[in-house]
Amino acid sequence: MTPETTTERQATAASTAPAIELKGISKAFGPVQANKDISIRVMPGTIHGIIGENGAGKSTLMSILYGFYKADKGEIWINGSRTEIPDSQAAIAAGIGMVFQHFKLVENFTVLENIILGAEDGRLLKPSLAKARRTLVELANDYGLNVDPDALIQDIGVGMQQRVEILKALYRQADILILDEPTGVLTPAEADQLFRILGRLKSEGKTIILITHKLREIMETTDTVSVMRRGEMTATVKTSETSPAELAELMVGRKVLLRVDKTPAQTGEVVLDIKGLTVIDDKGVERLRGVDLQVCAGEILGIAGVAGNGQSELLEVLGGYQGGTGEVRLNGELLDLTGHLSDGQSRRNHGIAHVPEDRQREGLIMEYQAWENTAFGYHHDPAYRAGLLMNNTAIRDDTTGKMERFDVRPPNPKLAAKNFSGGNQQKIVLAREIERNPDLLLIGQPTRGVDIGAIEFIHQQIVALRDQGKAILLVSVELEEILALSDRIAVMFDGRVMGERLPQDTDEKELGLLMAGITDTDAPHSVAEVEANLAKAASAEKRT
Amino acid sequence: MDYLTFIQLLDSTVRLATPLLLACLAGLFSERAGIFDIGLEGKMLAAAFFSAAIASLTGNVWIGLMAGIGASLLLSGLHGLASITFRGNQLISGVAINFLAAGMTVLIAQDWFQQGGRTPSLVGGARFEGITLPGADAMADTPIIGPLYSELISGHSILVYLAFAAVPLTWWLLYRTRFGLRLRAVGENPASVDTAGISVVGLRYAAVGICGILCGVAGAYLSTALQAGFVKDMSAGRGFIALAALIFAKWRPWYALWATLLFGLFGALETRPDVIEALIGMKVQGQLLGALPYIMTVVILAGFVGKAIPPRAGGEPYVKER
């Protein structure tokens, strides 16, 4: 872009109306005020970030803009004219396109079928499909959005699926694109690719609203940023004039430590010793191919890797609910990997505690109350028993104590697990596992879907456990988290450990290459090479 | 088994497969849109009664057919109301419809006709007669093709031809039209349809409506074409066999045709113990033969279906997420 066109665009931007202007939007769900008197102006041709914790009301606000909900109060102005958006059809007609966090794609339809769904040109499909095919070629040329129109959605990776969502919006001639937590499911390389695409869209004059809770994305990609907290818009600032620390404080309402405070590790004896661990799943696919790892007392070993490269299977084998072959020793004692002692109960008796990756499916029973969830796995504890029956009062009292110590809010043991926020659910699981004083803590995705404030707390708890001389095996797809917490980092790719690094001697770039299966990290590598490798790994994931 | 016996067996296969095929396609529309329907049985039964009753009262089978379709549509609407509008449990709603139909038909039949829960036998214009296709009589004596045409292809009631025509029509509607694309999408991922600005509720009611019409025709066929009048519980589990066929067919129209023909063949064999005896060389008890379609349903579902993936959103009421 030449300097002239830039000034030209700025000049037109200054003279034109905002692409979107919301005035005093309020929305309540029963007693919960999801949005309180929110006003916002988004200028055309800019990327505007909306940041806030889970439940701050970001998604509700965007759902109102997209016609999913009707605001109780307030006005929506699009390109300077007041617009009623009673349903999604009206939003689409107003030139608004939305890329949801959970894609709205039909898995067993082709890319092309998904794109025309709802935007067909007539009763018969053939002409619509032909037209979409032509348009797709144009869009690919204009924005660098390449997809295979005939591929089935279930056969392509998440990065590609997201591209289809963007294409869906562009096919409907959206000028305003809303992306809700777009990088939650993407690998670092895919996220970079997405931001390149967004940059391209912006330079073509599209307006983009980026909803995220990741400060780094806001700082790197947006022009302006609005911060939401508890349903209110607390600030709108130019991105260039703010800092991550300031944004975090605006989000949470207090100062937040973005960096994990920890002293160097005082490592002791080897606690966990894994040799040649191999896992073959039900379909005969080798998920772990001879993994060797050691974790010492007083140490956090972080496992980095793109999801689906064997990390989950590693946790499952160690947690006792997936068979495997090889040798795993805990404090020198051989663990039973396939026999009748390979279950969660035996593992707990050995001193292994497990915070599973998917807390809603493996860590908790969502319909059960907090105190019931606290007893799971430890229900044989004599303290929880009264003769043949469970001593419910003792469990509830114990849960109340745990909730206080782990700052679970609200501290009500009789509330069902599903009624806690993600962060508080995780704290319940963490309290259950950590307070058993395990020798080894397995912890997967400790802060997935957890607010900044709770992340800080959970990280502190993990480090505190380490400082008590416990061994910790941490699996996370968030590189930042791995780098911040780990004393040692192992990178997994396609069921193998590609290498180990010390956090102080490495960076995201090197780890990113290892995560893509490239071990000679000093040599130059093209983006295409990394993407090709990642695609290979992603197709491995698809096999499950 | 001689050629003519074989043709006769196929002929009765076609007759018995017809109600299964119609019900199976009915279920296909409903389930492809994400509404599970175990009430096919009840709708068929209600339609069978009302078409026979009205045909008997008016003497016009076409009015009877309309009444049958109307009754079935009413029950469809009930199912739609329970499972789409009020987001209730689709299985419970289906079970309720089956019970309702089973009780209601006999009760009304007794009240109207006082013949022990039956309708009077239908005669003349109150019944669908077989249609003799042009040249069928002339060709009857031609070897091979003659019996094939005059016995197997010709001589069925209009509803049989309608049912078989419904197969390519369903296929075309599902895979070649906008309506079909949206219908399939709403059964797989209703959120994708909703965000595209199309009414999930409207599409699902349309699907349930088509299901009602097809079930109505299936029921009317039972009492006004296959038999001449309504008897208690005359659907005899056909709605459930149609559901089994639907799973066997993996929710696809052409597969549905083959699946229902297979079940039709089992039904036909039941009526021809002589053929079975000739085939396997021993006499089989009549009761066992009568149970054959049902036994085969279980065997096929348990052993031969393989991995049948139902529409992903099937059975789940659609609630907009927050």
mmCIF file with all atom_site columns, N, CA, C and O in Angstrom, chain B residues 238-257:
data_model
loop_
_atom_site.group_PDB
_atom_site.id
_atom_site.type_symbol
_atom_site.label_atom_id
_atom_site.label_alt_id
_atom_site.label_comp_id
_atom_site.label_asym_id
_atom_site.label_entity_id
_atom_site.label_seq_id
_atom_site.pdbx_PDB_ins_code
_atom_site.Cartn_x
_atom_site.Cartn_y
_atom_site.Cartn_z
_atom_site.occupancy
_atom_site.B_iso_or_equiv
_atom_site.pdbx_formal_charge
_atom_site.auth_seq_id
_atom_site.auth_comp_id
_atom_site.auth_asym_id
_atom_site.auth_atom_id
_atom_site.pdbx_PDB_model_num
ATOM 1  N N  . ARG B 1 238 ? -45.552 -52.722 11.709 1.00 0.00 ? 238 ARG B N  1
ATOM 2  C CA . ARG B 1 238 ? -44.889 -52.313 10.462 1.00 0.00 ? 238 ARG B CA 1
ATOM 3  C C  . ARG B 1 238 ? -44.127 -50.995 10.624 1.00 0.00 ? 238 ARG B C  1
ATOM 4  O O  . ARG B 1 238 ? -43.106 -50.779 9.983  1.00 0.00 ? 238 ARG B O  1
ATOM 5  N N  . GLY B 1 239 ? -44.644 -50.132 11.486 1.00 0.00 ? 239 GLY B N  1
ATOM 6  C CA . GLY B 1 239 ? -43.961 -48.863 11.708 1.00 0.00 ? 239 GLY B CA 1
ATOM 7  C C  . GLY B 1 239 ? -42.581 -49.081 12.311 1.00 0.00 ? 239 GLY B C  1
ATOM 8  O O  . GLY B 1 239 ? -41.626 -48.374 11.995 1.00 0.00 ? 239 GLY B O  1
ATOM 9  N N  . PHE B 1 240 ? -42.479 -50.100 13.164 1.00 0.00 ? 240 PHE B N  1
ATOM 10 C CA . PHE B 1 240 ? -41.189 -50.381 13.794 1.00 0.00 ? 240 PHE B CA 1
ATOM 11 C C  . PHE B 1 240 ? -40.247 -51.077 12.817 1.00 0.00 ? 240 PHE B C  1
ATOM 12 O O  . PHE B 1 240 ? -39.049 -50.815 12.811 1.00 0.00 ? 240 PHE B O  1
ATOM 13 N N  . ILE B 1 241 ? -40.851 -51.958 11.971 1.00 0.00 ? 241 ILE B N  1
ATOM 14 C CA . ILE B 1 241 ? -40.014 -52.598 10.949 1.00 0.00 ? 241 ILE B CA 1
ATOM 15 C C  . ILE B 1 241 ? -39.485 -51.537 9.978  1.00 0.00 ? 241 ILE B C  1
ATOM 16 O O  . ILE B 1 241 ? -38.333 -51.575 9.558  1.00 0.00 ? 241 ILE B O  1
ATOM 17 N N  . ALA B 1 242 ? -40.341 -50.550 9.673  1.00 0.00 ? 242 ALA B N  1
ATOM 18 C CA . ALA B 1 242 ? -39.905 -49.466 8.788  1.00 0.00 ? 242 ALA B CA 1
ATOM 19 C C  . ALA B 1 242 ? -38.743 -48.699 9.415  1.00 0.00 ? 242 ALA B C  1
ATOM 20 O O  . ALA B 1 242 ? -37.797 -48.298 8.725  1.00 0.00 ? 242 ALA B O  1
ATOM 21 N N  . LEU B 1 243 ? -38.805 -48.520 10.730 1.00 0.00 ? 243 LEU B N  1
ATOM 22 C CA . LEU B 1 243 ? -37.704 -47.835 11.421 1.00 0.00 ? 243 LEU B CA 1
ATOM 23 C C  . LEU B 1 243 ? -36.418 -48.651 11.322 1.00 0.00 ? 243 LEU B C  1
ATOM 24 O O  . LEU B 1 243 ? -35.331 -48.109 11.089 1.00 0.00 ? 243 LEU B O  1
ATOM 25 N N  . ALA B 1 244 ? -36.570 -49.985 11.502 1.00 0.00 ? 244 ALA B N  1
ATOM 26 C CA . ALA B 1 244 ? -35.404 -50.855 11.374 1.00 0.00 ? 244 ALA B CA 1
ATOM 27 C C  . ALA B 1 244 ? -34.843 -50.760 9.957  1.00 0.00 ? 244 ALA B C  1
ATOM 28 O O  . ALA B 1 244 ? -33.628 -50.660 9.759  1.00 0.00 ? 244 ALA B O  1
ATOM 29 N N  . ALA B 1 245 ? -35.741 -50.760 8.977  1.00 0.00 ? 245 ALA B N  1
ATOM 30 C CA . ALA B 1 245 ? -35.312 -50.643 7.579  1.00 0.00 ? 245 ALA B CA 1
ATOM 31 C C  . ALA B 1 245 ? -34.590 -49.320 7.349  1.00 0.00 ? 245 ALA B C  1
ATOM 32 O O  . ALA B 1 245 ? -33.609 -49.254 6.614  1.00 0.00 ? 245 ALA B O  1
ATOM 33 N N  . LEU B 1 246 ? -35.079 -48.281 8.030  1.00 0.00 ? 246 LEU B N  1
ATOM 34 C CA . LEU B 1 246 ? -34.476 -46.950 7.875  1.00 0.00 ? 246 LEU B CA 1
ATOM 35 C C  . LEU B 1 246 ? -33.033 -46.955 8.378  1.00 0.00 ? 246 LEU B C  1
ATOM 36 O O  . LEU B 1 246 ? -32.132 -46.384 7.748  1.00 0.00 ? 246 LEU B O  1
ATOM 37 N N  . ILE B 1 247 ? -32.809 -47.618 9.503  1.00 0.00 ? 247 ILE B N  1
ATOM 38 C CA . ILE B 1 247 ? -31.449 -47.714 10.037 1.00 0.00 ? 247 ILE B CA 1
ATOM 39 C C  . ILE B 1 247 ? -30.593 -48.580 9.118  1.00 0.00 ? 247 ILE B C  1
ATOM 40 O O  . ILE B 1 247 ? -29.463 -48.231 8.773  1.00 0.00 ? 247 ILE B O  1
ATOM 41 N N  . PHE B 1 248 ? -31.195 -49.700 8.680  1.00 0.00 ? 248 PHE B N  1
ATOM 42 C CA . PHE B 1 248 ? -30.510 -50.597 7.751  1.00 0.00 ? 248 PHE B CA 1
ATOM 43 C C  . PHE B 1 248 ? -30.134 -49.825 6.480  1.00 0.00 ? 248 PHE B C  1
ATOM 44 O O  . PHE B 1 248 ? -29.076 -50.030 5.898  1.00 0.00 ? 248 PHE B O  1
ATOM 45 N N  . ALA B 1 249 ? -30.989 -48.925 6.080  1.00 0.00 ? 249 ALA B N  1
ATOM 46 C CA . ALA B 1 249 ? -30.764 -48.154 4.851  1.00 0.00 ? 249 ALA B CA 1
ATOM 47 C C  . ALA B 1 249 ? -29.875 -46.944 5.085  1.00 0.00 ? 249 ALA B C  1
ATOM 48 O O  . ALA B 1 249 ? -29.602 -46.181 4.161  1.00 0.00 ? 249 ALA B O  1
ATOM 49 N N  . LYS B 1 250 ? -29.434 -46.779 6.322  1.00 0.00 ? 250 LYS B N  1
ATOM 50 C CA . LYS B 1 250 ? -28.581 -45.646 6.665  1.00 0.00 ? 250 LYS B CA 1
ATOM 51 C C  . LYS B 1 250 ? -29.184 -44.302 6.239  1.00 0.00 ? 250 LYS B C  1
ATOM 52 O O  . LYS B 1 250 ? -28.486 -43.411 5.759  1.00 0.00 ? 250 LYS B O  1
ATOM 53 N N  . TRP B 1 251 ? -30.490 -44.190 6.351  1.00 0.00 ? 251 TRP B N  1
ATOM 54 C CA . TRP B 1 251 ? -31.206 -42.939 6.100  1.00 0.00 ? 251 TRP B CA 1
ATOM 55 C C  . TRP B 1 251 ? -31.065 -42.472 4.654  1.00 0.00 ? 251 TRP B C  1
ATOM 56 O O  . TRP B 1 251 ? -31.013 -41.278 4.383  1.00 0.00 ? 251 TRP B O  1
ATOM 57 N N  . ARG B 1 252 ? -30.953 -43.415 3.718  1.00 0.00 ? 252 ARG B N  1
ATOM 58 C CA . ARG B 1 252 ? -30.846 -43.029 2.303  1.00 0.00 ? 252 ARG B CA 1
ATOM 59 C C  . ARG B 1 252 ? -32.025 -43.624 1.527  1.00 0.00 ? 252 ARG B C  1
ATOM 60 O O  . ARG B 1 252 ? -32.367 -44.778 1.720  1.00 0.00 ? 252 ARG B O  1
ATOM 61 N N  . PRO B 1 253 ? -32.589 -42.828 0.588  1.00 0.00 ? 253 PRO B N  1
ATOM 62 C CA . PRO B 1 253 ? -33.809 -43.247 -0.091 1.00 0.00 ? 253 PRO B CA 1
ATOM 63 C C  . PRO B 1 253 ? -33.663 -44.558 -0.887 1.00 0.00 ? 253 PRO B C  1
ATOM 64 O O  . PRO B 1 253 ? -34.502 -45.438 -0.755 1.00 0.00 ? 253 PRO B O  1
ATOM 65 N N  . TRP B 1 254 ? -32.618 -44.684 -1.697 1.00 0.00 ? 254 TRP B N  1
ATOM 66 C CA . TRP B 1 254 ? -32.509 -45.895 -2.517 1.00 0.00 ? 254 TRP B CA 1
ATOM 67 C C  . TRP B 1 254 ? -32.255 -47.106 -1.649 1.00 0.00 ? 254 TRP B C  1
ATOM 68 O O  . TRP B 1 254 ? -32.818 -48.179 -1.886 1.00 0.00 ? 254 TRP B O  1
ATOM 69 N N  . TYR B 1 255 ? -31.411 -46.952 -0.643 1.00 0.00 ? 255 TYR B N  1
ATOM 70 C CA . TYR B 1 255 ? -31.180 -48.059 0.272  1.00 0.00 ? 255 TYR B CA 1
ATOM 71 C C  . TYR B 1 255 ? -32.493 -48.439 0.966  1.00 0.00 ? 255 TYR B C  1
ATOM 72 O O  . TYR B 1 255 ? -32.740 -49.601 1.265  1.00 0.00 ? 255 TYR B O  1
ATOM 73 N N  . ALA B 1 256 ? -33.318 -47.407 1.243  1.00 0.00 ? 256 ALA B N  1
ATOM 74 C CA . ALA B 1 256 ? -34.594 -47.664 1.911  1.00 0.00 ? 256 ALA B CA 1
ATOM 75 C C  . ALA B 1 256 ? -35.447 -48.580 1.050  1.00 0.00 ? 256 ALA B C  1
ATOM 76 O O  . ALA B 1 256 ? -36.123 -49.485 1.546  1.00 0.00 ? 256 ALA B O  1
ATOM 77 N N  . LEU B 1 257 ? -35.392 -48.361 -0.269 1.00 0.00 ? 257 LEU B N  1
ATOM 78 C CA . LEU B 1 257 ? -36.152 -49.213 -1.183 1.00 0.00 ? 257 LEU B CA 1
ATOM 79 C C  . LEU B 1 257 ? -35.707 -50.664 -1.047 1.00 0.00 ? 257 LEU B C  1
ATOM 80 O O  . LEU B 1 257 ? -36.522 -51.569 -0.863 1.00 0.00 ? 257 LEU B O  1
#
